[in-house]
Amino acid sequence: MVDRRHLIEAGLAGGGALLATSLAPASARGAAMQVPSLSTLAKQRGILFGTAIGPLVATSQSYREVVVADAGLVVPEYEMKWRFIEKTQGVYDFSAVDRRLAFAQQNGMAFRGHTLVWHQSLPDWLPNAINPGNGRQLLTRHINAVAGRYKGKLHSWDVVNEAIDISPAGVGGLRNTTWLQNVGPDYIQIAFEAAAAADPGAMLVYNDYGLIYASGGGDMKRAATLRMLERLVSRGVPVHALGLQGHIEAPIRNFDPNVLSRFCNDVAALGLKIMITEIDVSDQYAPADIAVRDALVAEAYQAILGCVLAVPATVAAVTWGLSDIHSWLATYRPRKDGLQVRPLLYTDGMQKKPAWEAVASALRG
Ligand code: G3I
């Protein structure tokens, strides 16, 4: 039991709620302190909340506890990518993914696959092995091997990742990748059909970035994405959802919820579901002050999730990590002042940040 004197010494006496909670009978205190997890809040809305994971869930007990507390779904950040799975042609190493899947199953979490077909994180041997004569066979063999291994165990797959390119480098709106060059523009359809054959139970997702902001580039990419999805659906291709990656910046600028909502509902009108698949908020250009930065990051989470979660077709919201202890942004979007980036919901010491409250608030609706 915490006595009032202790609280006054600790400078907490003013916090009536805390005082009332700390001095209340344990049962009431327990009830008052039981803040619903993000996973619980999501389930109350009939959706899933989750996050990307990696070796940290095995090496850090405090990080694992945070993931178990808040995630109802997990997705390997890197370990299901081709470069990691088949370093040597024909030699597969699924050991890391098997461990992540076991972690998810032991903790009652859903599991996402990321990603079967991408232009990045390809094994070193692929560029010299692939040609227009065998491209389709290499692509479908990979999908059969990886999606087939986890048949019936996954919530969803990011089947094709980042295929749209509206820049001059694109070819007919598609990124000029080894898949376009060696399989042809139908590689997207071929990939989804192969994934559906390998794992008929998984929700099959087209995943991309650059679809959030209201800028000119955003409009063009949203239009190109919608056209591609319309083409796939009209051909009866088994694509089930659009994944909005959601890598955004604080302070949030150039964002119009009406534009994003309209796009999401246009996609839903095709019969597709919507997911936020990789949301995080870069504070690379935000002010150095931590309280200011954390508030701007929280505001960005609230703005995007508040918008997308209001779309009836939205089925999941996934962050690209949970704690600032690990984010790809520390390597790829570092701050010029050298301060640690703070893009996620928990500090590196696993303390909840304003961003956590913002996501909870968005999930409450
Ligand atoms: O595991 C190796 C390690 O053995 C080696 O010592 C080290 C140094 O070379 O590299 C480690 O692999 C790195 C891997 O992350 C695990 O940390 C790769 O080099 C690095 O390229 C890889 O970066 C990942 C990137 O995708 C490329 O796969 C990031 O963690 C990951 O956050 C990022 O995620 C992407 C999504 O898949 C797609 N959407 C964009 C998003 C951000 O770029």
Short mmCIF file of C-alpha atoms and ligand atoms in Angstrom, two decimals:
data_model
loop_
_atom_site.label_atom_id
_atom_site.label_comp_id
_atom_site.label_asym_id
_atom_site.label_seq_id
_atom_site.Cartn_x
_atom_site.Cartn_y
_atom_site.Cartn_z
CA MET A 1 0.00 0.00 0.00
CA VAL A 2 1.41 3.43 -0.90
CA ASP A 3 0.83 6.04 1.82
CA ARG A 4 0.06 9.69 1.19
CA ARG A 5 3.37 10.87 2.72
CA HIS A 6 5.29 8.78 0.23
CA LEU A 7 3.28 10.21 -2.62
CA ILE A 8 3.81 13.80 -1.40
CA GLU A 9 7.56 13.14 -1.15
CA ALA A 10 7.46 11.67 -4.61
CA GLY A 11 5.68 14.82 -5.77
CA LEU A 12 2.69 12.79 -6.83
CA ALA A 13 0.16 13.95 -4.29
CA GLY A 14 -1.33 16.40 -6.78
CA GLY A 15 -2.22 13.56 -9.12
CA GLY A 16 -5.66 12.90 -7.64
CA ALA A 17 -6.36 10.01 -9.97
CA LEU A 18 -3.01 8.44 -9.19
CA LEU A 19 -3.43 9.11 -5.46
CA ALA A 20 -6.93 7.67 -5.47
CA THR A 21 -5.69 4.71 -7.42
CA SER A 22 -2.57 4.15 -5.34
CA LEU A 23 -4.44 4.33 -2.04
CA ALA A 24 -7.53 2.46 -3.20
CA PRO A 25 -8.05 -1.20 -2.23
CA ALA A 26 -5.96 -3.47 -4.45
CA SER A 27 -8.99 -4.76 -6.40
CA ALA A 28 -10.15 -1.24 -7.29
CA ARG A 29 -6.55 -0.18 -7.93
CA GLY A 30 -6.12 -3.14 -10.19
CA ALA A 31 -9.29 -2.31 -12.09
CA ALA A 32 -8.40 1.38 -12.37
CA MET A 33 -4.88 0.58 -13.59
CA GLN A 34 -6.06 -2.04 -16.12
CA VAL A 35 -5.77 0.01 -19.29
CA PRO A 36 -7.10 -2.00 -22.27
CA SER A 37 -4.28 -3.11 -24.58
CA LEU A 38 -4.15 -1.91 -28.19
CA SER A 39 -5.01 -5.45 -29.24
CA THR A 40 -8.08 -5.42 -27.00
CA LEU A 41 -9.20 -2.01 -28.26
CA ALA A 42 -8.79 -3.22 -31.84
CA LYS A 43 -10.72 -6.43 -31.23
CA GLN A 44 -13.53 -4.39 -29.69
CA ARG A 45 -13.83 -2.76 -33.13
CA GLY A 46 -13.64 -6.09 -34.92
CA ILE A 47 -10.17 -5.42 -36.35
CA LEU A 48 -6.62 -6.49 -35.55
CA PHE A 49 -3.78 -4.36 -34.21
CA GLY A 50 -0.26 -5.62 -34.63
CA THR A 51 3.35 -4.89 -35.33
CA ALA A 52 6.45 -6.01 -37.20
CA ILE A 53 8.82 -8.25 -35.25
CA GLY A 54 12.31 -9.70 -35.55
CA PRO A 55 15.06 -11.23 -33.40
CA LEU A 56 14.34 -8.70 -30.61
CA VAL A 57 11.30 -10.69 -29.45
CA ALA A 58 13.71 -13.51 -28.67
CA THR A 59 16.57 -11.47 -27.22
CA SER A 60 14.72 -8.83 -25.17
CA GLN A 61 12.24 -9.91 -22.49
CA SER A 62 10.97 -6.34 -21.97
CA TYR A 63 10.35 -5.91 -25.70
CA ARG A 64 8.69 -9.32 -25.94
CA GLU A 65 6.39 -8.37 -23.04
CA VAL A 66 5.31 -5.18 -24.81
CA VAL A 67 4.59 -7.08 -28.04
CA VAL A 68 2.63 -9.77 -26.17
CA ALA A 69 0.68 -7.07 -24.31
CA ASP A 70 -0.31 -4.99 -27.33
CA ALA A 71 -0.11 -7.04 -30.53
CA GLY A 72 -2.90 -9.28 -31.77
CA LEU A 73 -0.98 -9.85 -35.00
CA VAL A 74 2.69 -9.93 -35.92
CA VAL A 75 4.64 -9.86 -39.18
CA PRO A 76 8.38 -10.53 -39.69
CA GLU A 77 10.07 -7.24 -40.60
CA TYR A 78 12.76 -8.97 -42.64
CA GLU A 79 12.97 -12.73 -42.04
CA MET A 80 10.41 -13.83 -44.66
CA LYS A 81 12.07 -11.90 -47.47
CA TRP A 82 13.66 -13.81 -50.33
CA ARG A 83 17.18 -12.60 -49.48
CA PHE A 84 16.86 -14.05 -45.98
CA ILE A 85 14.98 -17.24 -46.84
CA GLU A 86 17.04 -18.54 -49.82
CA LYS A 87 20.55 -17.10 -49.56
CA THR A 88 21.84 -19.92 -51.78
CA GLN A 89 19.67 -20.99 -54.70
CA GLY A 90 17.58 -24.00 -53.75
CA VAL A 91 18.69 -23.91 -50.09
CA TYR A 92 15.88 -22.60 -47.86
CA ASP A 93 16.27 -21.52 -44.25
CA PHE A 94 12.88 -21.12 -42.58
CA SER A 95 14.21 -21.48 -39.03
CA ALA A 96 13.78 -17.83 -38.05
CA VAL A 97 10.27 -17.61 -39.51
CA ASP A 98 9.31 -20.85 -37.79
CA ARG A 99 10.41 -19.31 -34.47
CA ARG A 100 8.39 -16.13 -35.09
CA LEU A 101 5.33 -18.16 -36.07
CA ALA A 102 5.68 -20.29 -32.94
CA PHE A 103 5.91 -17.09 -30.86
CA ALA A 104 2.70 -15.83 -32.48
CA GLN A 105 0.88 -19.14 -32.00
CA GLN A 106 2.01 -19.45 -28.35
CA ASN A 107 0.63 -15.98 -27.68
CA GLY A 108 -2.62 -16.30 -29.62
CA MET A 109 -1.56 -13.81 -32.26
CA ALA A 110 -2.40 -13.78 -35.95
CA PHE A 111 0.56 -13.89 -38.34
CA ARG A 112 1.18 -11.98 -41.59
CA GLY A 113 3.61 -12.90 -44.35
CA HIS A 114 5.83 -10.15 -45.82
CA THR A 115 6.61 -10.25 -48.72
CA LEU A 116 6.58 -12.75 -51.60
CA VAL A 117 7.36 -10.48 -54.59
CA TRP A 118 9.42 -7.30 -54.23
CA HIS A 119 12.25 -5.63 -56.12
CA GLN A 120 14.33 -5.30 -52.94
CA SER A 121 15.95 -7.82 -50.55
CA LEU A 122 16.43 -10.33 -53.36
CA PRO A 123 19.17 -12.95 -52.98
CA ASP A 124 22.53 -12.17 -54.59
CA TRP A 125 22.24 -15.18 -56.93
CA LEU A 126 18.93 -14.09 -58.51
CA PRO A 127 20.05 -11.38 -61.00
CA ASN A 128 22.42 -13.81 -62.73
CA ALA A 129 19.96 -16.71 -62.58
CA ILE A 130 16.84 -15.03 -63.95
CA ASN A 131 15.98 -14.44 -67.61
CA PRO A 132 12.79 -14.05 -69.67
CA GLY A 133 12.84 -17.80 -70.27
CA ASN A 134 12.69 -18.83 -66.60
CA GLY A 135 11.38 -15.75 -64.79
CA ARG A 136 7.84 -17.07 -64.34
CA GLN A 137 9.12 -20.44 -63.09
CA LEU A 138 11.51 -18.83 -60.57
CA LEU A 139 8.72 -16.56 -59.31
CA THR A 140 6.10 -19.29 -58.90
CA ARG A 141 8.61 -21.76 -57.42
CA HIS A 142 9.46 -19.22 -54.72
CA ILE A 143 5.81 -18.52 -53.94
CA ASN A 144 4.93 -22.22 -53.83
CA ALA A 145 7.88 -22.97 -51.51
CA VAL A 146 7.29 -20.13 -49.05
CA ALA A 147 3.51 -19.66 -49.08
CA GLY A 148 3.05 -23.41 -49.35
CA ARG A 149 5.11 -24.04 -46.22
CA TYR A 150 2.84 -21.87 -44.12
CA LYS A 151 -0.42 -22.91 -45.77
CA GLY A 152 -3.37 -22.46 -43.43
CA LYS A 153 -1.30 -20.69 -40.77
CA LEU A 154 -1.29 -17.08 -41.95
CA HIS A 155 -3.85 -14.31 -41.60
CA SER A 156 -2.61 -12.65 -44.78
CA TRP A 157 0.28 -12.26 -47.22
CA ASP A 158 1.77 -9.20 -48.79
CA VAL A 159 1.92 -11.00 -52.14
CA VAL A 160 3.29 -8.12 -54.23
CA ASN A 161 5.03 -5.12 -52.67
CA GLU A 162 5.59 -1.68 -54.25
CA ALA A 163 4.90 -2.54 -57.91
CA ILE A 164 3.55 0.89 -58.89
CA ASP A 165 5.94 3.56 -60.16
CA ILE A 166 4.40 6.77 -61.57
CA SER A 167 7.82 8.37 -62.16
CA PRO A 168 9.41 8.53 -65.64
CA ALA A 169 11.36 5.38 -64.64
CA GLY A 170 8.10 3.43 -64.55
CA VAL A 171 6.81 1.40 -67.51
CA GLY A 172 3.09 1.94 -68.00
CA GLY A 173 2.78 2.91 -64.32
CA LEU A 174 4.66 -0.20 -63.14
CA ARG A 175 8.07 -0.18 -61.47
CA ASN A 176 10.71 -1.42 -63.92
CA THR A 177 11.74 -4.44 -61.82
CA THR A 178 13.36 -7.75 -62.65
CA TRP A 179 9.85 -9.22 -62.47
CA LEU A 180 8.48 -6.85 -65.10
CA GLN A 181 11.52 -7.47 -67.29
CA ASN A 182 11.65 -11.27 -66.94
CA VAL A 183 8.01 -12.24 -66.45
CA GLY A 184 6.14 -9.34 -68.04
CA PRO A 185 3.33 -7.02 -66.80
CA ASP A 186 1.18 -10.04 -65.87
CA TYR A 187 3.65 -10.99 -63.11
CA ILE A 188 1.32 -9.41 -60.56
CA GLN A 189 -1.62 -11.57 -61.65
CA ILE A 190 0.65 -14.64 -61.82
CA ALA A 191 1.92 -13.96 -58.29
CA PHE A 192 -1.55 -13.62 -56.76
CA GLU A 193 -2.79 -16.74 -58.55
CA ALA A 194 0.23 -18.73 -57.36
CA ALA A 195 -0.22 -17.47 -53.79
CA ALA A 196 -3.92 -18.40 -53.84
CA ALA A 197 -3.04 -21.89 -55.05
CA ALA A 198 -0.33 -22.27 -52.39
CA ASP A 199 -2.40 -20.94 -49.48
CA PRO A 200 -6.12 -20.68 -50.31
CA GLY A 201 -6.93 -19.56 -46.76
CA ALA A 202 -4.76 -16.47 -46.58
CA MET A 203 -5.98 -12.95 -47.33
CA LEU A 204 -3.89 -11.82 -50.30
CA VAL A 205 -2.71 -8.21 -50.18
CA TYR A 206 -1.20 -5.74 -52.60
CA ASN A 207 1.08 -3.53 -50.43
CA ASP A 208 2.51 -0.11 -51.27
CA TYR A 209 3.66 3.26 -49.94
CA GLY A 210 3.05 6.87 -51.06
CA LEU A 211 -0.75 6.57 -50.97
CA ILE A 212 -1.40 8.73 -47.90
CA TYR A 213 -0.52 12.32 -48.70
CA ALA A 214 -2.75 14.69 -50.67
CA SER A 215 0.18 15.87 -52.83
CA GLY A 216 0.21 15.63 -56.64
CA GLY A 217 2.36 12.54 -56.42
CA GLY A 218 -0.12 10.96 -54.02
CA ASP A 219 -3.03 11.61 -56.37
CA MET A 220 -1.20 10.01 -59.31
CA LYS A 221 -0.11 6.97 -57.31
CA ARG A 222 -3.59 6.46 -55.85
CA ALA A 223 -5.09 6.64 -59.34
CA ALA A 224 -2.52 4.20 -60.77
CA THR A 225 -3.03 1.82 -57.85
CA LEU A 226 -6.80 1.93 -58.22
CA ARG A 227 -6.51 1.25 -61.97
CA MET A 228 -4.28 -1.75 -61.33
CA LEU A 229 -6.62 -3.14 -58.68
CA GLU A 230 -9.63 -2.61 -60.94
CA ARG A 231 -7.82 -4.56 -63.71
CA LEU A 232 -6.98 -7.43 -61.35
CA VAL A 233 -10.50 -7.62 -59.93
CA SER A 234 -12.09 -7.45 -63.41
CA ARG A 235 -9.97 -10.47 -64.41
CA GLY A 236 -11.05 -12.41 -61.33
CA VAL A 237 -7.51 -12.35 -59.91
CA PRO A 238 -7.56 -13.43 -56.20
CA VAL A 239 -6.47 -10.11 -54.65
CA HIS A 240 -8.34 -9.47 -51.40
CA ALA A 241 -6.95 -6.30 -49.85
CA LEU A 242 -4.84 -3.18 -50.29
CA GLY A 243 -2.03 -2.59 -47.79
CA LEU A 244 -1.27 1.07 -47.10
CA GLN A 245 2.22 1.01 -45.64
CA GLY A 246 1.80 4.32 -43.81
CA HIS A 247 5.41 5.45 -43.42
CA ILE A 248 4.72 9.11 -42.64
CA GLU A 249 6.50 12.13 -41.15
CA ALA A 250 5.98 14.48 -38.22
CA PRO A 251 4.88 17.22 -38.27
CA ILE A 252 2.17 15.84 -40.50
CA ARG A 253 1.69 18.01 -43.58
CA ASN A 254 -0.13 17.75 -46.88
CA PHE A 255 -2.69 15.35 -45.44
CA ASP A 256 -6.39 15.57 -46.27
CA PRO A 257 -8.50 12.89 -44.58
CA ASN A 258 -11.23 13.35 -47.18
CA VAL A 259 -8.82 12.46 -49.98
CA LEU A 260 -7.56 9.33 -48.21
CA SER A 261 -11.05 8.26 -47.12
CA ARG A 262 -12.36 8.64 -50.66
CA PHE A 263 -9.50 6.53 -52.03
CA CYS A 264 -9.99 3.81 -49.40
CA ASN A 265 -13.71 3.68 -50.12
CA ASP A 266 -13.05 3.52 -53.88
CA VAL A 267 -10.82 0.51 -53.23
CA ALA A 268 -13.43 -1.02 -50.94
CA ALA A 269 -16.03 -0.57 -53.69
CA LEU A 270 -14.02 -3.15 -55.67
CA GLY A 271 -14.82 -5.63 -52.91
CA LEU A 272 -11.36 -5.29 -51.33
CA LYS A 273 -10.39 -4.84 -47.69
CA ILE A 274 -7.99 -2.17 -46.41
CA MET A 275 -5.03 -2.54 -44.04
CA ILE A 276 -2.52 -0.14 -42.63
CA THR A 277 0.47 -2.48 -42.84
CA GLU A 278 3.62 -0.63 -41.70
CA ILE A 279 2.73 2.64 -40.00
CA ASP A 280 5.48 4.56 -38.26
CA VAL A 281 6.18 8.30 -37.98
CA SER A 282 9.60 9.67 -38.82
CA ASP A 283 10.65 12.60 -36.61
CA GLN A 284 13.78 13.20 -38.70
CA TYR A 285 12.84 16.84 -39.38
CA ALA A 286 10.85 17.52 -36.20
CA PRO A 287 12.19 19.87 -33.49
CA ALA A 288 14.79 18.41 -31.14
CA ASP A 289 12.71 18.91 -27.99
CA ILE A 290 11.45 15.46 -27.00
CA ALA A 291 8.06 16.59 -25.65
CA VAL A 292 7.40 18.57 -28.84
CA ARG A 293 8.59 15.73 -31.07
CA ASP A 294 6.56 13.09 -29.22
CA ALA A 295 3.45 15.27 -29.49
CA LEU A 296 3.92 15.78 -33.24
CA VAL A 297 4.48 12.05 -33.76
CA ALA A 298 1.34 11.28 -31.75
CA GLU A 299 -0.65 13.78 -33.82
CA ALA A 300 0.43 12.06 -37.03
CA TYR A 301 -0.63 8.61 -35.79
CA GLN A 302 -3.97 10.02 -34.69
CA ALA A 303 -4.58 11.76 -38.02
CA ILE A 304 -3.86 8.78 -40.26
CA LEU A 305 -5.33 6.02 -38.11
CA GLY A 306 -8.35 8.14 -37.22
CA CYS A 307 -9.04 8.42 -40.95
CA VAL A 308 -8.34 4.86 -42.12
CA LEU A 309 -9.94 3.12 -39.13
CA ALA A 310 -13.16 4.98 -39.92
CA VAL A 311 -13.33 3.17 -43.28
CA PRO A 312 -15.64 0.13 -42.80
CA ALA A 313 -13.43 -2.05 -45.05
CA THR A 314 -10.38 -1.60 -42.80
CA VAL A 315 -9.47 -4.89 -41.12
CA ALA A 316 -6.06 -4.30 -39.51
CA ALA A 317 -3.61 -1.66 -38.35
CA VAL A 318 0.04 -2.70 -38.08
CA THR A 319 2.94 -0.58 -36.87
CA TRP A 320 6.45 -1.12 -38.14
CA GLY A 321 7.80 -1.83 -34.67
CA LEU A 322 6.54 -0.87 -31.23
CA SER A 323 9.50 0.60 -29.34
CA ASP A 324 12.10 3.18 -30.28
CA ILE A 325 14.66 0.57 -29.26
CA HIS A 326 14.50 -0.64 -32.89
CA SER A 327 13.32 1.12 -36.02
CA TRP A 328 14.57 1.00 -39.58
CA LEU A 329 14.25 4.80 -39.45
CA ALA A 330 17.27 5.05 -37.14
CA THR A 331 19.38 3.76 -40.03
CA TYR A 332 17.47 5.06 -43.03
CA ARG A 333 16.01 8.37 -41.72
CA PRO A 334 18.46 9.55 -39.02
CA ARG A 335 18.30 13.04 -37.54
CA LYS A 336 21.01 15.51 -38.58
CA ASP A 337 21.47 16.50 -34.93
CA GLY A 338 22.30 12.91 -34.09
CA LEU A 339 19.50 12.60 -31.53
CA GLN A 340 17.83 9.20 -31.30
CA VAL A 341 14.75 8.99 -33.49
CA ARG A 342 11.44 8.47 -31.65
CA PRO A 343 9.01 7.12 -34.32
CA LEU A 344 7.12 4.47 -32.34
CA LEU A 345 4.74 3.96 -29.44
CA TYR A 346 7.12 3.05 -26.60
CA THR A 347 10.43 4.52 -25.53
CA ASP A 348 13.52 2.35 -25.74
CA GLY A 349 12.89 1.79 -22.02
CA MET A 350 9.41 0.40 -22.85
CA GLN A 351 7.50 3.37 -21.41
CA LYS A 352 4.32 4.33 -23.25
CA LYS A 353 4.60 7.56 -25.23
CA PRO A 354 1.92 10.02 -26.38
CA ALA A 355 1.92 8.02 -29.64
CA TRP A 356 0.62 5.01 -27.72
CA GLU A 357 -2.26 7.09 -26.38
CA ALA A 358 -2.93 8.46 -29.86
CA VAL A 359 -3.18 4.96 -31.35
CA ALA A 360 -5.39 3.85 -28.46
CA SER A 361 -7.62 6.87 -29.03
CA ALA A 362 -7.86 6.15 -32.77
CA LEU A 363 -8.72 2.50 -32.05
CA ARG A 364 -11.45 3.58 -29.62
CA GLY A 365 -12.94 5.61 -32.47
O1 G3I B 1 20.43 -9.63 -40.90
C1 G3I B 1 21.50 -8.92 -41.52
C2 G3I B 1 22.74 -9.01 -40.63
O2 G3I B 1 23.15 -10.37 -40.54
C3 G3I B 1 23.84 -8.15 -41.23
O3 G3I B 1 24.96 -8.17 -40.37
C4 G3I B 1 23.31 -6.72 -41.39
C5 G3I B 1 24.34 -5.79 -41.97
O4 G3I B 1 24.43 -6.06 -43.37
O5 G3I B 1 22.17 -6.73 -42.27
C6 G3I B 1 21.12 -7.48 -41.68
O6 G3I B 1 20.03 -7.46 -42.55
C7 G3I B 1 19.38 -6.20 -42.63
C8 G3I B 1 17.90 -6.42 -42.24
O7 G3I B 1 17.16 -5.21 -42.44
C9 G3I B 1 17.75 -6.87 -40.80
O8 G3I B 1 18.13 -5.84 -39.96
C10 G3I B 1 19.47 -5.75 -44.08
O9 G3I B 1 20.83 -5.43 -44.37
C11 G3I B 1 18.60 -4.51 -44.28
O10 G3I B 1 18.55 -4.17 -45.67
C12 G3I B 1 17.16 -4.84 -43.82
O11 G3I B 1 16.41 -3.63 -43.96
C13 G3I B 1 15.00 -3.86 -43.97
C14 G3I B 1 14.45 -3.31 -45.30
O12 G3I B 1 13.02 -3.39 -45.30
C15 G3I B 1 14.96 -4.13 -46.46
O13 G3I B 1 14.48 -5.46 -46.35
C16 G3I B 1 14.41 -3.09 -42.81
O14 G3I B 1 14.80 -3.71 -41.59
C17 G3I B 1 12.89 -3.08 -42.91
O15 G3I B 1 12.33 -2.23 -41.90
C18 G3I B 1 12.45 -2.57 -44.26
O16 G3I B 1 11.05 -2.65 -44.31
C19 G3I B 1 10.47 -2.18 -45.54
C20 G3I B 1 9.33 -3.14 -45.90
O17 G3I B 1 9.84 -4.45 -46.05
C21 G3I B 1 8.63 -2.65 -47.14
N1 G3I B 1 8.14 -1.27 -46.94
C22 G3I B 1 9.21 -0.33 -46.60
C23 G3I B 1 9.89 -0.77 -45.33
C24 G3I B 1 10.95 0.22 -44.90
O18 G3I B 1 11.98 0.28 -45.85
#
